[in-house]
Coordinates of C-alpha atoms in Angstrom, one line a residue:
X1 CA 0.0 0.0 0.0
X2 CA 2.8 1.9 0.5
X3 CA 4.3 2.1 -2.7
X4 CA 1.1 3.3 -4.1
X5 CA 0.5 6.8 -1.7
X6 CA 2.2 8.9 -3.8
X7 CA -0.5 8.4 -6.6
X8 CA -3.5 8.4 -4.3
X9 CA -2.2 11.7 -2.4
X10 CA -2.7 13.3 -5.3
X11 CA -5.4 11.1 -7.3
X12 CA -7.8 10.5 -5.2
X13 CA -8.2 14.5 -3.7
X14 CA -8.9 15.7 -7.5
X15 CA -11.9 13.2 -7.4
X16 CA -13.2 14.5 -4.0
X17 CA -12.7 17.9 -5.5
X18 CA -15.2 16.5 -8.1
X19 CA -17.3 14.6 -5.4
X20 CA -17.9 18.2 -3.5
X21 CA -19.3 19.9 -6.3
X22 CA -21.5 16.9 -7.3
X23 CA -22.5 16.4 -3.3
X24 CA -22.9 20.1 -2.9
X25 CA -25.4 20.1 -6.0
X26 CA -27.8 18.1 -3.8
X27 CA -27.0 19.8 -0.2
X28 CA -24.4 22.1 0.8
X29 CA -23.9 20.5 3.8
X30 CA -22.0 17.9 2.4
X31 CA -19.0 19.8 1.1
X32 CA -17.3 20.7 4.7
X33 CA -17.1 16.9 5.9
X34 CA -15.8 15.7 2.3
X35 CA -12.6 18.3 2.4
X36 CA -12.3 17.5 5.9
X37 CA -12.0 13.9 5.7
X38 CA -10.3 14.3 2.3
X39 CA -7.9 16.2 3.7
X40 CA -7.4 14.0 6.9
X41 CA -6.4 11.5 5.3
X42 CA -3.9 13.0 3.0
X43 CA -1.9 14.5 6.1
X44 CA -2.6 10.9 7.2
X45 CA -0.5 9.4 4.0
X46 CA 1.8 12.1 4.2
X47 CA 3.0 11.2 7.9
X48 CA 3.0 7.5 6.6
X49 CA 5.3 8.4 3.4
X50 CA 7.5 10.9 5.8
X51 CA 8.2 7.7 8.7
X52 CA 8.6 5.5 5.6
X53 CA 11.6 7.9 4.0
X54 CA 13.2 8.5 7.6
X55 CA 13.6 4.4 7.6
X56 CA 13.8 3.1 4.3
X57 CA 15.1 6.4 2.3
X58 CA 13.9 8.0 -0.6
X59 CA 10.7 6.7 -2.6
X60 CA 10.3 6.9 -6.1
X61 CA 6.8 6.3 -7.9
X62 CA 6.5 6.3 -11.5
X63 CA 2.7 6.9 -13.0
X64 CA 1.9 4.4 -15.3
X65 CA 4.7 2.3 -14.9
X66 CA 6.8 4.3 -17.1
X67 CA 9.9 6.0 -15.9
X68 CA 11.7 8.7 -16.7
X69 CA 12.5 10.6 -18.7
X70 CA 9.3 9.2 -20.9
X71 CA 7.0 8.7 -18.0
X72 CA 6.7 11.3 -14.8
X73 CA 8.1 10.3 -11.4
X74 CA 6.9 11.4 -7.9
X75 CA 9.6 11.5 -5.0
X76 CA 9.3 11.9 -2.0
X77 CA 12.5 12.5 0.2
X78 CA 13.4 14.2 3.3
X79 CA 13.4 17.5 2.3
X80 CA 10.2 17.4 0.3
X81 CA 8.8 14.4 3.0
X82 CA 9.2 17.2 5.8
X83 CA 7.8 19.9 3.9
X84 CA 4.4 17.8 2.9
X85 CA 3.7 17.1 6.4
X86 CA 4.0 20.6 7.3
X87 CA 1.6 22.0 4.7
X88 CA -1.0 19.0 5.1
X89 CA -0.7 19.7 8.6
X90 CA -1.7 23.4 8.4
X91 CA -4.2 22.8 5.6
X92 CA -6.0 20.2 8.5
X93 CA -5.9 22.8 11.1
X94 CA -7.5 25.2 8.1
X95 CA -10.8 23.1 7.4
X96 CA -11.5 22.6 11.0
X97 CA -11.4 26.8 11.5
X98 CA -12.7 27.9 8.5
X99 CA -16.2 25.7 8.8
X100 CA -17.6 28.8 11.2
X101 CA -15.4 31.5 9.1
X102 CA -16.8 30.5 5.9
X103 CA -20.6 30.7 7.5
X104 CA -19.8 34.1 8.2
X105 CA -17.4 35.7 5.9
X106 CA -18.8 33.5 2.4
X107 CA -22.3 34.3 0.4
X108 CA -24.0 30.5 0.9
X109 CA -24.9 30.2 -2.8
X110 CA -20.3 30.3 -3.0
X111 CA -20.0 27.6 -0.7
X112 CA -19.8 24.5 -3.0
X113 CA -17.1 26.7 -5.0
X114 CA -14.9 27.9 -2.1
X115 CA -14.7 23.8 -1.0
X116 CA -14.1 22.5 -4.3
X117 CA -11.3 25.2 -4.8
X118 CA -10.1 24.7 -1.1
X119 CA -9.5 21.2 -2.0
X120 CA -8.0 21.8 -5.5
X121 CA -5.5 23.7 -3.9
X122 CA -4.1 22.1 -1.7
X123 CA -3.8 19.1 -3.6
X124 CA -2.0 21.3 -6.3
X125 CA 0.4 22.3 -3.4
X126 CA 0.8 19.0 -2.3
X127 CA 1.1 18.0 -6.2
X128 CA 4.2 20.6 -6.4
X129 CA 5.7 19.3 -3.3
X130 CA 5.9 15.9 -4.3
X131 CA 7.1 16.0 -7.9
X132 CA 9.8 14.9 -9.6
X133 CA 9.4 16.6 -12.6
X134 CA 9.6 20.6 -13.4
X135 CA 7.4 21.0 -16.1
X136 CA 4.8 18.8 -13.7
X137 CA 5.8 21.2 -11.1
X138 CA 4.6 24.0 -13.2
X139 CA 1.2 22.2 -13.9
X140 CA 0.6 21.8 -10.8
X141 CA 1.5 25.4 -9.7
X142 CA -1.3 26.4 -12.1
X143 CA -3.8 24.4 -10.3
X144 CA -3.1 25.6 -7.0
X145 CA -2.7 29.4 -8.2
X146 CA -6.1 29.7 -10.0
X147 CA -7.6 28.0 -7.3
X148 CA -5.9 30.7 -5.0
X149 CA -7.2 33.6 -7.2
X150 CA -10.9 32.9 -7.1
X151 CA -10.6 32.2 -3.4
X152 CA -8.8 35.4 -2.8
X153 CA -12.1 37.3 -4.6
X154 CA -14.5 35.1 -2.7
X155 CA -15.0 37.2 -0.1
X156 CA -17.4 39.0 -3.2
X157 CA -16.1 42.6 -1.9
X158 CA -15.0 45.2 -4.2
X159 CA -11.7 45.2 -2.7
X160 CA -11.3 41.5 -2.8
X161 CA -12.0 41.2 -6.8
X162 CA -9.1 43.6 -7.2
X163 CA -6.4 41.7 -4.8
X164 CA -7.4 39.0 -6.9
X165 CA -7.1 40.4 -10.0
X166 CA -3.7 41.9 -9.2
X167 CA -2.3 38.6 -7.4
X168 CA -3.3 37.1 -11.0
X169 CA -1.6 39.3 -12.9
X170 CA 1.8 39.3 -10.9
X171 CA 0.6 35.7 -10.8
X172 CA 0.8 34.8 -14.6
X173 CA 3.7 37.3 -15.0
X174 CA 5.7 34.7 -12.5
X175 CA 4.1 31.9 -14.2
X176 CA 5.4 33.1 -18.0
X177 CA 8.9 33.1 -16.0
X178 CA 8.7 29.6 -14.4
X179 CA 7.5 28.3 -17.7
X180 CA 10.6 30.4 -20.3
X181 CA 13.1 28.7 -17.1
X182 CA 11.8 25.5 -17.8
X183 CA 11.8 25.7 -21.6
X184 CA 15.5 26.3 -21.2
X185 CA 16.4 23.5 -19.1
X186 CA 14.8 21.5 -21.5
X187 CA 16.7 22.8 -24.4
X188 CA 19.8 22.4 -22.8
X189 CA 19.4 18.9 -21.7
X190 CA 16.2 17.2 -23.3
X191 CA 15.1 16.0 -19.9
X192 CA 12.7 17.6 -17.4
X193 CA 13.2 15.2 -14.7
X194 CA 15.1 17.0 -12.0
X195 CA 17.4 14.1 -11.1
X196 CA 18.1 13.7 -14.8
X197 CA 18.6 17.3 -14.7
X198 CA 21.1 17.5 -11.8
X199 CA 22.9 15.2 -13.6
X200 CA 23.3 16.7 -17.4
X201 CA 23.3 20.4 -16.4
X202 CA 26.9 20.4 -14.6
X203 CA 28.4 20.2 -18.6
X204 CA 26.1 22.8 -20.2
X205 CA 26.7 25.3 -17.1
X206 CA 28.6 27.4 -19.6
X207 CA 25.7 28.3 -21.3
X208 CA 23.9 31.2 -21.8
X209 CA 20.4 28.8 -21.8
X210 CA 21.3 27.4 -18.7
X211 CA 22.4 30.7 -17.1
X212 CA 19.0 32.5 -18.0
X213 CA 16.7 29.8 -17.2
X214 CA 18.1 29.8 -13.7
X215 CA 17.2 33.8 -13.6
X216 CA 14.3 33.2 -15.1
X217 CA 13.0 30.4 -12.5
X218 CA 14.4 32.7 -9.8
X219 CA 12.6 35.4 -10.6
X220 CA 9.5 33.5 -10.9
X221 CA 9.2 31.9 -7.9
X222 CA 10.7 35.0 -6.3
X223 CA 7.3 36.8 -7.0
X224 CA 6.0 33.8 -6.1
X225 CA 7.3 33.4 -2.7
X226 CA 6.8 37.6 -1.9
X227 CA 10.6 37.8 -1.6
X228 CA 11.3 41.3 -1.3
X229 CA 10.6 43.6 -3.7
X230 CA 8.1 41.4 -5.7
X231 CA 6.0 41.4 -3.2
X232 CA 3.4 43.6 -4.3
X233 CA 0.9 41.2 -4.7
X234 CA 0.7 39.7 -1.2
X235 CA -0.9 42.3 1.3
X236 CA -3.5 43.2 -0.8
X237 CA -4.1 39.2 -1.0
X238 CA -3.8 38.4 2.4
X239 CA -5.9 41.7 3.6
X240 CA -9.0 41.1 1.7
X241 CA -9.6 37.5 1.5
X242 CA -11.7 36.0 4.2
X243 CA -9.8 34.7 7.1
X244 CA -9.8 31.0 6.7
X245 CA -8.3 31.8 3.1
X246 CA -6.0 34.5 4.3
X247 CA -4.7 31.3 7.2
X248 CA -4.0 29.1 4.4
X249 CA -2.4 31.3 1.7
X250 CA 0.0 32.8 4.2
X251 CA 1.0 29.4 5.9
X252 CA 0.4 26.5 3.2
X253 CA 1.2 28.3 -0.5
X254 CA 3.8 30.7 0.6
X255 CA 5.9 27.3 1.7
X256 CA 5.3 25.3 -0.7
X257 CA 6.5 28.2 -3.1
X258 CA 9.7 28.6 -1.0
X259 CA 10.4 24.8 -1.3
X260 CA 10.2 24.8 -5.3
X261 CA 12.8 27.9 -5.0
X262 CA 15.0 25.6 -2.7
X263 CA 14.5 22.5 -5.1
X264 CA 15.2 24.2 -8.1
X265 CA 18.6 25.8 -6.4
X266 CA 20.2 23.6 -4.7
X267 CA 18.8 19.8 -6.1
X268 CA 18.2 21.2 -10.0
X269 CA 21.3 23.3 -10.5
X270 CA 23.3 22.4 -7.0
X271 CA 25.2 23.9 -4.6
X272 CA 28.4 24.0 -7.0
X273 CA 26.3 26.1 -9.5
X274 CA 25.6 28.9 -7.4
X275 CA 28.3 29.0 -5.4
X276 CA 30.8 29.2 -7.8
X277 CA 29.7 28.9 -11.5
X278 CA 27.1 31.8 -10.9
X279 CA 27.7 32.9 -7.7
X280 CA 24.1 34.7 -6.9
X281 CA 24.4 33.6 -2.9
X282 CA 25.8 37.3 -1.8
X283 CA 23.3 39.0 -3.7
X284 CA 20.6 36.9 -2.2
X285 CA 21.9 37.2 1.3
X286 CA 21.8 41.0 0.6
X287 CA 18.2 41.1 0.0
X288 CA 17.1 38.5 2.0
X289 CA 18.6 41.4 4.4
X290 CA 16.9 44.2 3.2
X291 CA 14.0 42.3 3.0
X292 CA 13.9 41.7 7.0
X293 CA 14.2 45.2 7.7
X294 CA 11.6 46.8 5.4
X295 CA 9.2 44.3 5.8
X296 CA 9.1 44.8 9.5
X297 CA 9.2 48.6 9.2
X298 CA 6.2 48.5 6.4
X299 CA 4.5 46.3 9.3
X300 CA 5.2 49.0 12.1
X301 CA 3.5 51.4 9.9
X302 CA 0.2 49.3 9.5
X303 CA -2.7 50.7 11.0
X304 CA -4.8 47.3 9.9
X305 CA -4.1 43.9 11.6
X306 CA -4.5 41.8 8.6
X307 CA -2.0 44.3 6.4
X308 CA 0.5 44.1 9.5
X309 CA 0.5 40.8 9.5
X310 CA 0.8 40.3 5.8
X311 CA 3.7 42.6 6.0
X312 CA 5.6 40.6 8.5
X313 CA 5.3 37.9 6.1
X314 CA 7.7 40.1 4.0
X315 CA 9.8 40.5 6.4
X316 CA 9.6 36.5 7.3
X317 CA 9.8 35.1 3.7
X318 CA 13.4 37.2 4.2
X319 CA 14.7 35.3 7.0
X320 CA 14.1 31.5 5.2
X321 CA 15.9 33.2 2.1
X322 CA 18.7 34.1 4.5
X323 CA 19.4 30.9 4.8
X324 CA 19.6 30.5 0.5
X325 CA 22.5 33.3 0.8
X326 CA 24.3 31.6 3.5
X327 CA 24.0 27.8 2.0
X328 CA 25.8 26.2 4.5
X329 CA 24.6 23.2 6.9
X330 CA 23.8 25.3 9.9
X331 CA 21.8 28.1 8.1
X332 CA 19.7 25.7 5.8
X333 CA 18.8 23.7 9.0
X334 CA 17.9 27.1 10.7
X335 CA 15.6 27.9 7.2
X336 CA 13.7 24.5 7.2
X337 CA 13.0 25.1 10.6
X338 CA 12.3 28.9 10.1
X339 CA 9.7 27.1 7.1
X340 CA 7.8 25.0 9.9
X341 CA 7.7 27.6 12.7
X342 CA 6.7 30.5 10.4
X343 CA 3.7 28.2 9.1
X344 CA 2.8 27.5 12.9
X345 CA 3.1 30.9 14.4
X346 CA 1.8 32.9 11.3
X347 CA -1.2 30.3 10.8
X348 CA -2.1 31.6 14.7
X349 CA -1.8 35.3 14.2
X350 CA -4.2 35.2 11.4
X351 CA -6.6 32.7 12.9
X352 CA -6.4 34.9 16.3
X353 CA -6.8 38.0 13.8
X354 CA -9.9 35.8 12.1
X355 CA -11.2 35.3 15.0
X356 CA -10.9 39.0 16.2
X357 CA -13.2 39.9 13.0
X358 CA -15.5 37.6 13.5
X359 CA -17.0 39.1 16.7
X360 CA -15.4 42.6 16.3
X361 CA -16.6 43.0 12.5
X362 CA -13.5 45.1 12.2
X363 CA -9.7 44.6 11.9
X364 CA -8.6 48.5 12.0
X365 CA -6.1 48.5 14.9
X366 CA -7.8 51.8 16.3
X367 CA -11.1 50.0 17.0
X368 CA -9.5 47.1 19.0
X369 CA -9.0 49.0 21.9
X370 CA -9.2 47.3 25.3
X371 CA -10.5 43.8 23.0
X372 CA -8.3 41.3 24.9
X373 CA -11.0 41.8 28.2
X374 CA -13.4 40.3 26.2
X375 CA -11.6 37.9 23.8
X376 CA -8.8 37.2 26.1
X377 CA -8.1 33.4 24.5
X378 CA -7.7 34.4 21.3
X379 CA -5.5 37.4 22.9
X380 CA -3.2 35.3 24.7
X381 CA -2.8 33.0 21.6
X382 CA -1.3 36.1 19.8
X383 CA 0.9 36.8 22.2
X384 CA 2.8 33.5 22.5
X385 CA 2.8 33.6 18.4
X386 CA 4.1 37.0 18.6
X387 CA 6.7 36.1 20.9
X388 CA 7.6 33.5 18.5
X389 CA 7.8 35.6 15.6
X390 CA 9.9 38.1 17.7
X391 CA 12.1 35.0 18.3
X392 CA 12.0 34.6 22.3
X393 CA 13.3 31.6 23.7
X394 CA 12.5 29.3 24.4
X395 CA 9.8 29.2 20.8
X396 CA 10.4 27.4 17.4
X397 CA 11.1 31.2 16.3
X398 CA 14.1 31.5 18.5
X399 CA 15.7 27.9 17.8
X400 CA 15.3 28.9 14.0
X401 CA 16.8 32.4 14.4
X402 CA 19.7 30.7 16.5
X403 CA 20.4 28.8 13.3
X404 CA 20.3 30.9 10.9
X405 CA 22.4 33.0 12.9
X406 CA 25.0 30.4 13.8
X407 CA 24.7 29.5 10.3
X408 CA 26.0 33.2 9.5
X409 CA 28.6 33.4 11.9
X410 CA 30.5 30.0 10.3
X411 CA 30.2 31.7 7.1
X412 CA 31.9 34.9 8.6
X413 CA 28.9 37.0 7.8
X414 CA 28.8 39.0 10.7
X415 CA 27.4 42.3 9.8
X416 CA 24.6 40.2 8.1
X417 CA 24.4 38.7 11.1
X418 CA 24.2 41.7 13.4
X419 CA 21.0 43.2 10.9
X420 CA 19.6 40.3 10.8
X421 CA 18.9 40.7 14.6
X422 CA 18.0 44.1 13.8
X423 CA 15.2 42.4 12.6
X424 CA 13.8 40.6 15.5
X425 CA 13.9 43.7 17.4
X426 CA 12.0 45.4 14.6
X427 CA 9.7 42.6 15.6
X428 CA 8.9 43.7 18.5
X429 CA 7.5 47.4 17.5
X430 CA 4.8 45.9 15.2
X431 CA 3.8 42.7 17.6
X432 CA 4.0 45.3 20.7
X433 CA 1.3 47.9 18.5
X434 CA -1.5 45.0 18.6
X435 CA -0.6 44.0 22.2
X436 CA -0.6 47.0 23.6
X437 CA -4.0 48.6 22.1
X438 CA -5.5 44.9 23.1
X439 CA -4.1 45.0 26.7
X440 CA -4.0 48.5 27.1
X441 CA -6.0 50.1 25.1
X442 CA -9.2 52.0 26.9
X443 CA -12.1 49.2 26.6
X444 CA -14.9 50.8 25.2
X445 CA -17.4 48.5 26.9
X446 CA -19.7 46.1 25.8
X447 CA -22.4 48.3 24.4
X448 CA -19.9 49.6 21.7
X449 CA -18.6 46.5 20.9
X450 CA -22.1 43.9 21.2
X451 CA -20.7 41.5 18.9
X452 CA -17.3 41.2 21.5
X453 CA -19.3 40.2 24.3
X454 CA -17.0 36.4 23.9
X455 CA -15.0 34.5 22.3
X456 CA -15.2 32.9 18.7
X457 CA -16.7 29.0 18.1
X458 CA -14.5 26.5 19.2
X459 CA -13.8 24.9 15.6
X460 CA -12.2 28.5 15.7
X461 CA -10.6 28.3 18.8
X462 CA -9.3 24.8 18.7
X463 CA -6.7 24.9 16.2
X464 CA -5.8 28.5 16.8
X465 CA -4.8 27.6 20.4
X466 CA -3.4 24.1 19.2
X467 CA -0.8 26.7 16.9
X468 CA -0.3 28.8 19.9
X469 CA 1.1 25.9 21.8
X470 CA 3.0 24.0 19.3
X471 CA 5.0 27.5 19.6
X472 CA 6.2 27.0 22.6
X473 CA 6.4 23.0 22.1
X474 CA 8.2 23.1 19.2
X475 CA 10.5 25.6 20.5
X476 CA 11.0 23.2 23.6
X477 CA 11.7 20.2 22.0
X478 CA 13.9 21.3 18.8
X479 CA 16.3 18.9 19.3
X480 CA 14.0 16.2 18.3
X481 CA 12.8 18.5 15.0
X482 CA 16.2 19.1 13.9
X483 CA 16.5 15.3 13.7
X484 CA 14.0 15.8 11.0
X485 CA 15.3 18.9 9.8
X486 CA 19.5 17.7 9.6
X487 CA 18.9 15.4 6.7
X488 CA 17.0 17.2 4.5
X489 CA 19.4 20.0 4.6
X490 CA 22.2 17.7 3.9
X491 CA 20.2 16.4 0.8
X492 CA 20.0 20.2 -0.5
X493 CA 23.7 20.7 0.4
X494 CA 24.6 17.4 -1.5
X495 CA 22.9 18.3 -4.7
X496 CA 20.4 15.2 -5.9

């Protein structure tokens, strides 16, 4: 049975995508319990493929029986292995919250579409994740990105259809780069398989094909990833699309998009390429910098919660690229744990910020005043994220930070690695603006704020204080997560 999860993780989703539309035809009740158990059991396979690599090694699946470079593979190793039960993970917690979000924040007549979508995207991210072939890769980016456009414009506000008219454009614009990269590869070496790739492209690394499809594919998953400046797209997208949308956008697609940056780098092109054929690494590390800083100074400047947080997410995206510049064992370990404890921590501030507009009706900062007295839960929950994200021990944020900062350190980049703790205390002037206006802020009472009067539904709260705690758990047990963490960096490190 084993052997054969790889195809059903990804087969037998796009039929429940199909079953929810069908189902919700008769009774709209029906499509929340499909994606959930749908989506159950795909975080279900993908611990099962994840133990199964950590024993037995890498696992290779060709569809149809045929194998590369004729037939397309699916791999799943420790990198990608880690990286699938992270995003299934988040994308479990996600259906469970957004049952009561959806209610609220999505016209009933949309709700068959929003599910069916849901569920086409994440199975298009976990299609990306667990590829082994670009041009597949590149399908199944499609998949999950129109998916993510309509859901971004489901909220049916007139600020919502143009976030998700402008993420589509930036969108495509990436996609036309992803796809001229891939068409280069594939004229270089007339294979699209990456292993095949990693293999044929150290003789052609002279080339002016293989040198601009390796911008090109940077680029393009550069604006897909937000990584400072292309981020223009992101916090209209993250701003106006309902909350449940908004939690998986920001935790689920944003990694996956980082991981086909990483796989491209350093198991498509290797460590030698861009250390030392095309050395790009100090230019990255330079805006992966920048990126830190200005992200969390556009976030101190916020006077939304939602546009705050998406602009921390600038700033974030900057730390796990950090580790890209530095490319060496400690610093990639510190960025694949930076990948799992920014999903965790970030997935809570915007459920706790969900949450917050679900009985406030408002996410301006200025009408929050004094809320913690009456939602003090989902309160405290941001607090513990935040002092994750500001990276204080002993959270998943500050074990990652430690990394990426050892990481620096071996490298002998310390003036990077003196701004990049700039950053973290830049982190603590947008985090301290919510806490204080929700601790400290005069309450207004509950006559001005009805709707306040307690806390969200517990599908809501569950997995929002589940997140909370797996920041301070994860944070507290690293050790064993590095465990995890240590081979898949040394995969990336040793090329395929």
């Amino acid at each position: 049975m084993i052997d054969h999860l790889p195809a059903l993780l990804i087969a037998v989703p796009f039929f429940s995508a199909l079953l929810i539309l069908l189902a919700g035809w008769y009774d709209r009740r029906f499509c929340y319990p499909i994606s959930l158990i749908t989506i159950l059991l795909q975080f279900g396979a993908a611990i099962a493929l994840l133990s199964e690599v950590m024993r037995e090694g890498t696992i290779r699946y060709h569809l149809g029986g045929w194998p590369p470079p004729l037939g397309i593979e699916l791999v799943i190793d420790s990198f990608n292995g880690y990286i699938l039960a992270i995003i299934l993970f988040l994308s479990a917690a996600t259906v469970v919250y957004a049952r009561r979000s959806v209610e609220k924040e999505i016209d009933p007549e949309k709700k068959v579409s929003f599910y069916v979508l849901f569920q086409l995207l994440v199975t298009g991210l976990a299609g990306m994740t667990i590829t082994g072939d670009v041009f597949n890769l590149y399908v199944f980016l499609e998949i999950s990105s129109i998916a993510t456009y309509a859901l971004v414009a489901s909220a049916g506000r007139p600020r919502s259809y143009v976030a998700g008219f402008n993420y589509l454009v930036l969108g495509s614009i990436a996609a036309g780069f992803i796809l001229l990269g891939i068409g280069n590869l594939y004229v270089a070496t007339g294979t699209l398989n990456m292993a095949e790739l990693a293999v044929l492209l150290p003789a052609s690394y002279d080339l002016a094909t293989v040198h601009s499809a390796f911008l090109f594919l940077i680029i393009g998953f550069s604006i897909k990833t937000a990584f400072f400046p292309l981020h223009l797209w992101l916090p209209d997208a993250y701003a106006e699309a309902p909350s449940a949308v908004t939690v998986l956008i920001s935790t689920v697609m944003a990694k996956v998009n980082v991981y086909a940056l990483f796989r491209i780098v350093f198991t498509v092109f290797t460590t030698a390429y861009v250390v030392e054929t095309f050395p790009v690494t100090g230019l990255i590390l330079f805006i992966a910098t920048v990126a830190v800083i200005a992200g969390a100074i556009l976030a101190i400047a916020q006077s939304d919660l939602k546009r705050l947080l998406a602009y921390s997410s600038i700033s974030q995206i900057g730390y796990i690229m950090f580790a890209l510049g530095v490319a060496n064992q400690l610093a990639l370990e510190g960025g694949l744990l930076h990948i799992l404890g920014h999903a965790v921590m970030k997935g809570c501030l915007f459920m706790a910020a969900g949450l917050i507009i679900y009985r406030m009706g408002t996410s301006r900062l200025s009408d929050l005043k004094g809320v913690a007295k009456t939602m003090p839960i989902s309160c405290a929950a941001f607090a513990l994220a935040g002092a994750s994200m500001i990276g204080i021990p002993p959270t998943i944020g500050f074990a990652s930070k430690y990394y990426l900062v050892l990481g620096a350190i071996e490298a002998g980049q310390w003036g990077y690695a003196a701004v990049f703790l700039l950053g973290s205390l830049l982190a603590v002037g947008y985090i301290w603006r919510f806490i204080e206006i929700a601790y400290f802020g005069d309450h207004h009472g509950e006559d001005h704020h009805p709707a306040a009067a307690r806390e969200g539904p517990v599908s809501m709260l569950v997995p929002m204080v589940g997140l909370a705690l797996l920041c301070l758990f994860l944070g507290v047990f690293v050790e064993v997560v590095i465990e995890a963490v240590r081979p898949a960096a040394m995969l990336l490190l040793g090329g395929a």
